[in-house]
PDB file of C-alpha atoms in Angstrom:
ATOM      1  CA  MET U  21      12.435-130.810 264.089  1.00 92.00           C
ATOM      2  CA  LEU U  22      12.799-133.313 266.911  1.00 96.00           C
ATOM      3  CA  ARG U  23      16.282-134.809 266.909  1.00 98.00           C
ATOM      4  CA  VAL U  24      16.221-138.520 267.821  1.00 98.00           C
ATOM      5  CA  LEU U  25      19.018-140.980 268.595  1.00 98.00           C
ATOM      6  CA  VAL U  26      18.114-144.681 268.248  1.00 97.00           C
ATOM      7  CA  ALA U  27      19.962-147.150 270.518  1.00 97.00           C
ATOM      8  CA  ASP U  28      19.274-150.829 269.846  1.00 95.00           C
ATOM      9  CA  ASP U  29      21.625-153.736 269.113  1.00 94.00           C
ATOM     10  CA  HIS U  30      19.174-155.713 266.948  1.00 93.00           C
ATOM     11  CA  PRO U  31      19.821-154.660 263.314  1.00 94.00           C
ATOM     12  CA  MET U  32      16.467-155.686 261.862  1.00 93.00           C
ATOM     13  CA  PHE U  33      14.424-154.012 264.582  1.00 93.00           C
ATOM     14  CA  ARG U  34      16.620-150.901 264.518  1.00 94.00           C
ATOM     15  CA  GLN U  35      16.228-150.584 260.775  1.00 94.00           C
ATOM     16  CA  GLY U  36      12.474-150.969 261.118  1.00 94.00           C
ATOM     17  CA  VAL U  37      12.327-148.180 263.683  1.00 95.00           C
ATOM     18  CA  LEU U  38      14.563-145.973 261.540  1.00 95.00           C
ATOM     19  CA  SER U  39      12.209-146.436 258.585  1.00 95.00           C
ATOM     20  CA  VAL U  40       9.249-145.421 260.728  1.00 95.00           C
ATOM     21  CA  LEU U  41      10.975-142.336 262.106  1.00 96.00           C
ATOM     22  CA  GLU U  42      12.441-141.195 258.812  1.00 92.00           C
ATOM     23  CA  SER U  43       8.933-141.105 257.322  1.00 93.00           C
ATOM     24  CA  ALA U  44       7.453-139.257 260.311  1.00 94.00           C
ATOM     25  CA  GLU U  45       6.878-135.552 259.942  1.00 94.00           C
ATOM     26  CA  GLY U  46       8.964-133.317 262.187  1.00 95.00           C
ATOM     27  CA  ILE U  47      11.426-136.020 263.298  1.00 96.00           C
ATOM     28  CA  GLU U  48      15.074-136.276 262.307  1.00 96.00           C
ATOM     29  CA  VAL U  49      17.175-139.340 263.188  1.00 97.00           C
ATOM     30  CA  VAL U  50      20.601-137.947 264.085  1.00 97.00           C
ATOM     31  CA  GLY U  51      22.362-141.181 264.991  1.00 97.00           C
ATOM     32  CA  GLU U  52      22.304-144.920 265.710  1.00 96.00           C
ATOM     33  CA  ALA U  53      23.925-146.768 268.611  1.00 97.00           C
ATOM     34  CA  VAL U  54      24.349-150.511 269.050  1.00 96.00           C
ATOM     35  CA  SER U  55      25.584-150.518 272.649  1.00 95.00           C
ATOM     36  CA  GLY U  56      25.068-148.586 275.866  1.00 94.00           C
ATOM     37  CA  GLU U  57      28.534-147.043 275.672  1.00 96.00           C
ATOM     38  CA  GLU U  58      27.890-145.825 272.134  1.00 97.00           C
ATOM     39  CA  ALA U  59      24.482-144.462 273.147  1.00 97.00           C
ATOM     40  CA  VAL U  60      26.099-142.361 275.884  1.00 97.00           C
ATOM     41  CA  ARG U  61      28.900-141.133 273.623  1.00 97.00           C
ATOM     42  CA  LEU U  62      26.564-140.162 270.777  1.00 98.00           C
ATOM     43  CA  ALA U  63      23.990-138.582 273.090  1.00 97.00           C
ATOM     44  CA  LEU U  64      26.618-136.335 274.659  1.00 96.00           C
ATOM     45  CA  GLU U  65      28.102-135.535 271.253  1.00 97.00           C
ATOM     46  CA  LEU U  66      24.908-135.012 269.234  1.00 97.00           C
ATOM     47  CA  ARG U  67      22.592-133.639 271.979  1.00 97.00           C
ATOM     48  CA  PRO U  68      19.349-135.143 270.590  1.00 98.00           C
ATOM     49  CA  ASN U  69      15.979-134.180 272.014  1.00 98.00           C
ATOM     50  CA  VAL U  70      15.072-137.833 272.576  1.00 98.00           C
ATOM     51  CA  VAL U  71      17.022-141.075 272.869  1.00 98.00           C
ATOM     52  CA  LEU U  72      15.015-144.165 271.936  1.00 97.00           C
ATOM     53  CA  MET U  73      16.705-146.664 274.243  1.00 96.00           C
ATOM     54  CA  ASP U  74      16.660-150.461 274.337  1.00 94.00           C
ATOM     55  CA  ILE U  75      17.386-152.001 277.763  1.00 89.00           C
ATOM     56  CA  ARG U  76      19.334-155.157 276.956  1.00 87.00           C
ATOM     57  CA  MET U  77      22.436-154.261 274.967  1.00 89.00           C
ATOM     58  CA  PRO U  78      25.995-155.591 275.118  1.00 83.00           C
ATOM     59  CA  GLY U  79      28.290-154.000 277.682  1.00 84.00           C
ATOM     60  CA  LEU U  80      26.591-151.066 279.352  1.00 87.00           C
ATOM     61  CA  ASN U  81      22.846-151.727 279.464  1.00 88.00           C
ATOM     62  CA  GLY U  82      20.161-149.204 278.576  1.00 92.00           C
ATOM     63  CA  ILE U  83      19.294-148.354 282.173  1.00 88.00           C
ATOM     64  CA  GLU U  84      22.908-147.558 283.051  1.00 88.00           C
ATOM     65  CA  ALA U  85      23.274-145.592 279.808  1.00 94.00           C
ATOM     66  CA  THR U  86      20.131-143.638 280.678  1.00 94.00           C
ATOM     67  CA  ALA U  87      21.521-142.691 284.094  1.00 91.00           C
ATOM     68  CA  ARG U  88      24.818-141.521 282.581  1.00 93.00           C
ATOM     69  CA  ILE U  89      23.132-139.425 279.917  1.00 96.00           C
ATOM     70  CA  LYS U  90      20.733-137.795 282.390  1.00 94.00           C
ATOM     71  CA  SER U  91      23.570-137.030 284.808  1.00 92.00           C
ATOM     72  CA  GLN U  92      25.253-134.973 282.061  1.00 93.00           C
ATOM     73  CA  TYR U  93      22.287-133.461 280.213  1.00 94.00           C
ATOM     74  CA  SER U  94      18.974-133.528 282.048  1.00 92.00           C
ATOM     75  CA  ASP U  95      17.228-131.953 279.053  1.00 94.00           C
ATOM     76  CA  ILE U  96      17.798-135.048 276.884  1.00 97.00           C
ATOM     77  CA  GLN U  97      14.669-137.173 277.238  1.00 97.00           C
ATOM     78  CA  ILE U  98      14.914-140.964 277.266  1.00 96.00           C
ATOM     79  CA  LEU U  99      12.172-143.185 275.879  1.00 96.00           C
ATOM     80  CA  VAL U 100      12.713-146.864 276.622  1.00 94.00           C
ATOM     81  CA  LEU U 101      11.562-149.158 273.815  1.00 90.00           C
ATOM     82  CA  THR U 102      11.963-152.771 274.877  1.00 86.00           C
ATOM     83  CA  MET U 103      10.402-156.214 274.989  1.00 85.00           C
ATOM     84  CA  PHE U 104      10.781-156.415 278.781  1.00 78.00           C
ATOM     85  CA  LYS U 105       7.811-155.364 280.888  1.00 72.00           C
ATOM     86  CA  ASP U 106       8.760-156.818 284.271  1.00 69.00           C
ATOM     87  CA  ASP U 107       8.366-154.480 287.244  1.00 67.00           C
ATOM     88  CA  ALA U 108      12.099-154.413 288.004  1.00 69.00           C
ATOM     89  CA  SER U 109      13.003-153.193 284.505  1.00 76.00           C
ATOM     90  CA  VAL U 110      10.317-150.507 284.491  1.00 80.00           C
ATOM     91  CA  ILE U 111      11.069-149.220 287.998  1.00 77.00           C
ATOM     92  CA  THR U 112      14.819-149.052 287.534  1.00 78.00           C
ATOM     93  CA  ALA U 113      14.478-147.398 284.109  1.00 84.00           C
ATOM     94  CA  MET U 114      12.254-144.662 285.509  1.00 82.00           C
ATOM     95  CA  LYS U 115      14.533-144.175 288.516  1.00 80.00           C
ATOM     96  CA  ALA U 116      17.455-143.813 286.119  1.00 85.00           C
ATOM     97  CA  GLY U 117      15.644-140.929 284.449  1.00 89.00           C
ATOM     98  CA  ALA U 118      13.644-142.434 281.567  1.00 92.00           C
ATOM     99  CA  ARG U 119      10.597-140.348 280.714  1.00 91.00           C
ATOM    100  CA  GLY U 120       8.673-143.088 278.956  1.00 91.00           C
ATOM    101  CA  TYR U 121       8.494-146.863 278.629  1.00 91.00           C
ATOM    102  CA  ILE U 122       6.845-148.613 275.708  1.00 91.00           C
ATOM    103  CA  LEU U 123       7.045-152.124 274.352  1.00 89.00           C
ATOM    104  CA  LYS U 124       8.470-153.228 271.023  1.00 89.00           C
ATOM    105  CA  ASP U 125       5.132-154.625 269.911  1.00 88.00           C
ATOM    106  CA  ALA U 126       3.690-151.084 269.878  1.00 89.00           C
ATOM    107  CA  ASP U 127       2.506-149.945 266.464  1.00 91.00           C
ATOM    108  CA  SER U 128       4.361-147.308 264.478  1.00 93.00           C
ATOM    109  CA  LYS U 129       1.973-144.494 265.374  1.00 93.00           C
ATOM    110  CA  ASP U 130       2.296-145.214 269.088  1.00 93.00           C
ATOM    111  CA  ILE U 131       6.096-145.064 268.886  1.00 94.00           C
ATOM    112  CA  VAL U 132       6.042-141.734 267.050  1.00 96.00           C
ATOM    113  CA  ASP U 133       3.420-140.308 269.431  1.00 95.00           C
ATOM    114  CA  ALA U 134       5.473-141.479 272.426  1.00 95.00           C
ATOM    115  CA  ILE U 135       8.588-139.699 271.112  1.00 96.00           C
ATOM    116  CA  ARG U 136       6.646-136.474 270.678  1.00 96.00           C
ATOM    117  CA  SER U 137       5.119-136.843 274.139  1.00 94.00           C
ATOM    118  CA  VAL U 138       8.407-137.303 276.015  1.00 95.00           C
ATOM    119  CA  ALA U 139      10.007-134.515 273.959  1.00 96.00           C
ATOM    120  CA  SER U 140       7.298-132.183 275.255  1.00 94.00           C
ATOM    121  CA  GLY U 141       7.957-133.234 278.843  1.00 91.00           C
ATOM    122  CA  LYS U 142       5.138-135.728 279.276  1.00 91.00           C
ATOM    123  CA  ALA U 143       5.539-139.213 280.751  1.00 87.00           C
ATOM    124  CA  ILE U 144       4.308-142.071 278.597  1.00 88.00           C
ATOM    125  CA  PHE U 145       3.797-145.796 279.223  1.00 86.00           C
ATOM    126  CA  SER U 146       2.396-148.673 277.195  1.00 79.00           C
ATOM    127  CA  GLY U 147      -1.088-149.506 278.421  1.00 69.00           C
ATOM    128  CA  ASP U 148      -0.324-152.712 280.317  1.00 69.00           C
ATOM    129  CA  VAL U 149       2.877-151.238 281.764  1.00 71.00           C
ATOM    130  CA  ALA U 150       0.977-148.153 282.930  1.00 68.00           C
ATOM    131  CA  SER U 151      -1.667-150.176 284.741  1.00 67.00           C
ATOM    132  CA  ARG U 152       0.957-152.283 286.505  1.00 64.00           C
ATOM    133  CA  MET U 153       2.946-149.215 287.552  1.00 66.00           C
ATOM    134  CA  ILE U 154      -0.157-147.534 288.948  1.00 61.00           C
ATOM    135  CA  GLU U 155      -0.964-150.691 290.896  1.00 61.00           C
ATOM    136  CA  PHE U 156       2.623-150.932 292.125  1.00 60.00           C
ATOM    137  CA  ALA U 157       2.892-147.265 293.090  1.00 59.00           C
ATOM    138  CA  THR U 158      -0.394-147.268 294.979  1.00 54.00           C
ATOM    139  CA  ARG U 159       0.138-150.568 296.762  1.00 57.00           C
ATOM    140  CA  PRO U 160       0.377-149.583 300.437  1.00 55.00           C
ATOM    141  CA  ILE U 161       3.468-150.452 302.434  1.00 56.00           C
ATOM    142  CA  SER U 162       1.014-150.734 305.329  1.00 54.00           C
ATOM    143  CA  ARG U 163       0.168-154.260 304.180  1.00 62.00           C
ATOM    144  CA  PHE U 164       3.283-155.202 306.145  1.00 70.00           C
ATOM    145  CA  ASP U 165       1.955-153.649 309.357  1.00 70.00           C
ATOM    146  CA  HIS U 166       1.645-157.163 310.777  1.00 77.00           C
ATOM    147  CA  PHE U 167       5.464-156.976 311.032  1.00 84.00           C
ATOM    148  CA  PRO U 168       5.578-154.230 313.706  1.00 84.00           C
ATOM    149  CA  ASP U 169       9.311-154.700 314.331  1.00 88.00           C
ATOM    150  CA  LEU U 170      10.147-153.506 310.816  1.00 87.00           C
ATOM    151  CA  THR U 171      10.850-149.836 310.201  1.00 85.00           C
ATOM    152  CA  TYR U 172       9.125-148.040 307.316  1.00 77.00           C
ATOM    153  CA  ARG U 173      12.293-148.289 305.206  1.00 83.00           C
ATOM    154  CA  GLU U 174      12.611-152.008 305.972  1.00 88.00           C
ATOM    155  CA  LYS U 175       9.012-152.463 304.836  1.00 85.00           C
ATOM    156  CA  GLU U 176       9.879-150.664 301.591  1.00 83.00           C
ATOM    157  CA  VAL U 177      12.830-152.980 301.027  1.00 89.00           C
ATOM    158  CA  LEU U 178      10.751-156.062 301.862  1.00 90.00           C
ATOM    159  CA  SER U 179       8.039-154.882 299.480  1.00 84.00           C
ATOM    160  CA  LEU U 180      10.544-154.605 296.627  1.00 86.00           C
ATOM    161  CA  MET U 181      12.092-157.953 297.560  1.00 89.00           C
ATOM    162  CA  ALA U 182       8.626-159.477 297.290  1.00 86.00           C
ATOM    163  CA  GLU U 183       8.318-157.928 293.804  1.00 82.00           C
ATOM    164  CA  GLY U 184      11.413-159.861 292.745  1.00 85.00           C
ATOM    165  CA  LEU U 185      13.940-157.027 292.705  1.00 87.00           C
ATOM    166  CA  SER U 186      17.588-157.809 293.435  1.00 90.00           C
ATOM    167  CA  ASN U 187      19.653-155.783 295.903  1.00 92.00           C
ATOM    168  CA  SER U 188      21.198-153.725 293.101  1.00 89.00           C
ATOM    169  CA  GLU U 189      17.763-153.014 291.631  1.00 86.00           C
ATOM    170  CA  ILE U 190      16.425-152.038 295.059  1.00 88.00           C
ATOM    171  CA  SER U 191      19.392-149.728 295.551  1.00 85.00           C
ATOM    172  CA  ARG U 192      18.544-147.906 292.306  1.00 79.00           C
ATOM    173  CA  ALA U 193      14.831-147.818 293.073  1.00 78.00           C
ATOM    174  CA  LEU U 194      15.320-146.340 296.552  1.00 79.00           C
ATOM    175  CA  GLU U 195      18.480-144.395 295.698  1.00 74.00           C
ATOM    176  CA  LEU U 196      20.509-146.198 298.363  1.00 83.00           C
ATOM    177  CA  SER U 197      23.915-147.821 298.153  1.00 89.00           C
ATOM    178  CA  THR U 198      23.987-151.565 297.545  1.00 90.00           C
ATOM    179  CA  LYS U 199      25.744-152.023 300.897  1.00 93.00           C
ATOM    180  CA  THR U 200      22.943-150.159 302.681  1.00 93.00           C
ATOM    181  CA  VAL U 201      20.328-152.331 300.996  1.00 93.00           C
ATOM    182  CA  SER U 202      22.293-155.447 301.964  1.00 94.00           C
ATOM    183  CA  ASN U 203      22.287-154.245 305.567  1.00 95.00           C
ATOM    184  CA  TYR U 204      18.519-153.702 305.452  1.00 94.00           C
ATOM    185  CA  VAL U 205      18.019-157.197 304.064  1.00 95.00           C
ATOM    186  CA  GLY U 206      20.061-158.563 306.978  1.00 95.00           C
ATOM    187  CA  TYR U 207      17.953-156.623 309.492  1.00 94.00           C
ATOM    188  CA  ILE U 208      14.773-157.932 307.846  1.00 94.00           C
ATOM    189  CA  LEU U 209      15.935-161.561 308.013  1.00 95.00           C
ATOM    190  CA  ASN U 210      16.803-161.169 311.688  1.00 94.00           C
ATOM    191  CA  LYS U 211      13.518-159.497 312.583  1.00 93.00           C
ATOM    192  CA  LEU U 212      11.442-162.038 310.653  1.00 92.00           C
ATOM    193  CA  GLN U 213      13.498-164.838 312.213  1.00 93.00           C
ATOM    194  CA  VAL U 214      14.335-166.444 308.887  1.00 93.00           C
ATOM    195  CA  THR U 215      17.663-167.471 307.401  1.00 94.00           C
ATOM    196  CA  SER U 216      17.235-166.676 303.710  1.00 94.00           C
ATOM    197  CA  ARG U 217      15.853-164.063 301.357  1.00 93.00           C
ATOM    198  CA  GLU U 218      13.472-166.646 299.900  1.00 93.00           C
ATOM    199  CA  GLN U 219      12.038-167.417 303.337  1.00 93.00           C
ATOM    200  CA  ALA U 220      11.533-163.698 304.019  1.00 92.00           C
ATOM    201  CA  ILE U 221       9.712-163.254 300.724  1.00 90.00           C
ATOM    202  CA  SER U 222       7.565-166.336 301.358  1.00 90.00           C
ATOM    203  CA  LYS U 223       6.676-165.080 304.832  1.00 87.00           C
ATOM    204  CA  ALA U 224       5.860-161.615 303.475  1.00 83.00           C
ATOM    205  CA  LYS U 225       3.660-162.942 300.677  1.00 80.00           C
ATOM    206  CA  GLY U 226       1.923-165.300 303.061  1.00 76.00           C
ATOM    207  CA  ARG U 227       0.911-162.395 305.267  1.00 57.00           C
ATOM    208  CA  SER U 228       0.265-159.684 302.646  1.00 47.00           C
TER     209      SER U 228
END
């Protein structure tokens, strides 16, 4: 039996998911959480195989909860189930340790199959999320080669800035401190001879 913890603060959606899982063969729902803090506490207490994790919850969000759970028990797999498919959410969730990322409009079979996939160690994405992540991951940093004064790391930061990520999101994506990212942003502004983040992004997009 696969032991699953469901973390979602929306009662109607959570109950719908619970109904799906309780009727699925080989899956046992061992707990429900309505906040990130509760998800962490129950995950560490119950040791499920998979946590089905929403991103936007009160207090500690799902990405932060994912990172805390994975830092304690790397064998607990996290499957993000959310309505948000922006690049920043997907990237930071995966960097935090999520094994899969599917959207709440997925059908019941896809949700059950995704749980079984991440439990077996596979990575799983909703179709449109997968295609965007492949495009993002394979997009060459070299498109910023027309900014020869920038280091490779500065080009990475500029690339993520252009994708709309905040400094804190960039810090999680690149596994750097927020202060270090802030320093890189300052270097980029100086080298591009602009005075704001928006101007740097506009200049980057205009030349990419």
